[in-house]
């Protein structure tokens, strides 16, 4: 078994050891994809709320539109050290949009639960990395992956 990564990043998470694919890159992709999906969900919810949910005030429309755009921006800054905090702050803001319209608050709660699971995955990857139990850290049988000549 290879030595687990002992170096830590600025956020306290372990660095991927030499020769191991970076699991944080994949997790950042999941987070960015979740934010894009969330943006689309909130953008497509406006007409439904407008038509069937009693409508939104002009202020409500402006707030939800701004938050939707910020969700899309957050998807592109997940590489930054503050990207996750930015995304989580937006989740809190979306839950607080319950004041504007309960449907928006409910959608915020659903996505907050999804982000709770993403954070669980993040902690699990960090734990496995510290223990040397990531798939790439366990080693491979001879000839796998195939060496390119």
PDB file of C-alpha atoms in Angstrom, residues 30-45 71 87-88 90-95 103-119:
ATOM      1  CA  UNK A  30     -19.612  17.766  -9.207  1.00  0.00           C
ATOM      2  CA  UNK A  31     -20.042  21.026  -7.289  1.00  0.00           C
ATOM      3  CA  UNK A  32     -19.895  23.132 -10.460  1.00  0.00           C
ATOM      4  CA  UNK A  33     -22.398  20.843 -12.180  1.00  0.00           C
ATOM      5  CA  UNK A  34     -24.725  21.059  -9.193  1.00  0.00           C
ATOM      6  CA  UNK A  35     -24.588  24.848  -9.342  1.00  0.00           C
ATOM      7  CA  UNK A  36     -25.373  24.898 -13.075  1.00  0.00           C
ATOM      8  CA  UNK A  37     -28.289  22.515 -12.493  1.00  0.00           C
ATOM      9  CA  UNK A  38     -29.472  24.728  -9.645  1.00  0.00           C
ATOM     10  CA  UNK A  39     -29.238  27.810 -11.878  1.00  0.00           C
ATOM     11  CA  UNK A  40     -31.378  26.109 -14.524  1.00  0.00           C
ATOM     12  CA  UNK A  41     -33.912  24.962 -11.949  1.00  0.00           C
ATOM     13  CA  UNK A  42     -34.340  28.427 -10.485  1.00  0.00           C
ATOM     14  CA  UNK A  43     -34.440  30.085 -13.906  1.00  0.00           C
ATOM     15  CA  UNK A  44     -37.141  27.697 -15.100  1.00  0.00           C
ATOM     16  CA  UNK A  45     -39.135  28.118 -11.891  1.00  0.00           C
ATOM     17  CA  UNK A  71     -25.308  30.538  -8.915  1.00  0.00           C
ATOM     18  CA  UNK A  87     -21.734  28.415  -3.063  1.00  0.00           C
ATOM     19  CA  UNK A  88     -22.822  27.563   0.479  1.00  0.00           C
ATOM     20  CA  UNK A  90     -25.884  31.223  -1.879  1.00  0.00           C
ATOM     21  CA  UNK A  91     -27.681  28.158  -0.500  1.00  0.00           C
ATOM     22  CA  UNK A  92     -28.458  30.054   2.700  1.00  0.00           C
ATOM     23  CA  UNK A  93     -29.699  33.033   0.659  1.00  0.00           C
ATOM     24  CA  UNK A  94     -31.958  30.783  -1.412  1.00  0.00           C
ATOM     25  CA  UNK A  95     -33.491  29.204   1.680  1.00  0.00           C
ATOM     26  CA  UNK A 103     -41.770  27.655  -3.443  1.00  0.00           C
ATOM     27  CA  UNK A 104     -38.359  29.284  -3.816  1.00  0.00           C
ATOM     28  CA  UNK A 105     -37.572  28.521  -0.185  1.00  0.00           C
ATOM     29  CA  UNK A 106     -38.578  24.891  -0.664  1.00  0.00           C
ATOM     30  CA  UNK A 107     -36.321  24.605  -3.711  1.00  0.00           C
ATOM     31  CA  UNK A 108     -33.577  26.188  -1.616  1.00  0.00           C
ATOM     32  CA  UNK A 109     -34.098  23.543   1.073  1.00  0.00           C
ATOM     33  CA  UNK A 110     -33.936  20.729  -1.482  1.00  0.00           C
ATOM     34  CA  UNK A 111     -30.668  22.032  -2.885  1.00  0.00           C
ATOM     35  CA  UNK A 112     -29.322  22.658   0.626  1.00  0.00           C
ATOM     36  CA  UNK A 113     -29.876  18.940   1.292  1.00  0.00           C
ATOM     37  CA  UNK A 114     -27.996  18.110  -1.917  1.00  0.00           C
ATOM     38  CA  UNK A 115     -25.126  20.342  -0.768  1.00  0.00           C
ATOM     39  CA  UNK A 116     -25.167  18.587   2.588  1.00  0.00           C
ATOM     40  CA  UNK A 117     -24.549  15.331   0.732  1.00  0.00           C
ATOM     41  CA  UNK A 118     -21.776  16.921  -1.350  1.00  0.00           C
ATOM     42  CA  UNK A 119     -20.083  18.032   1.890  1.00  0.00           C
TER      43      UNK A 119
END
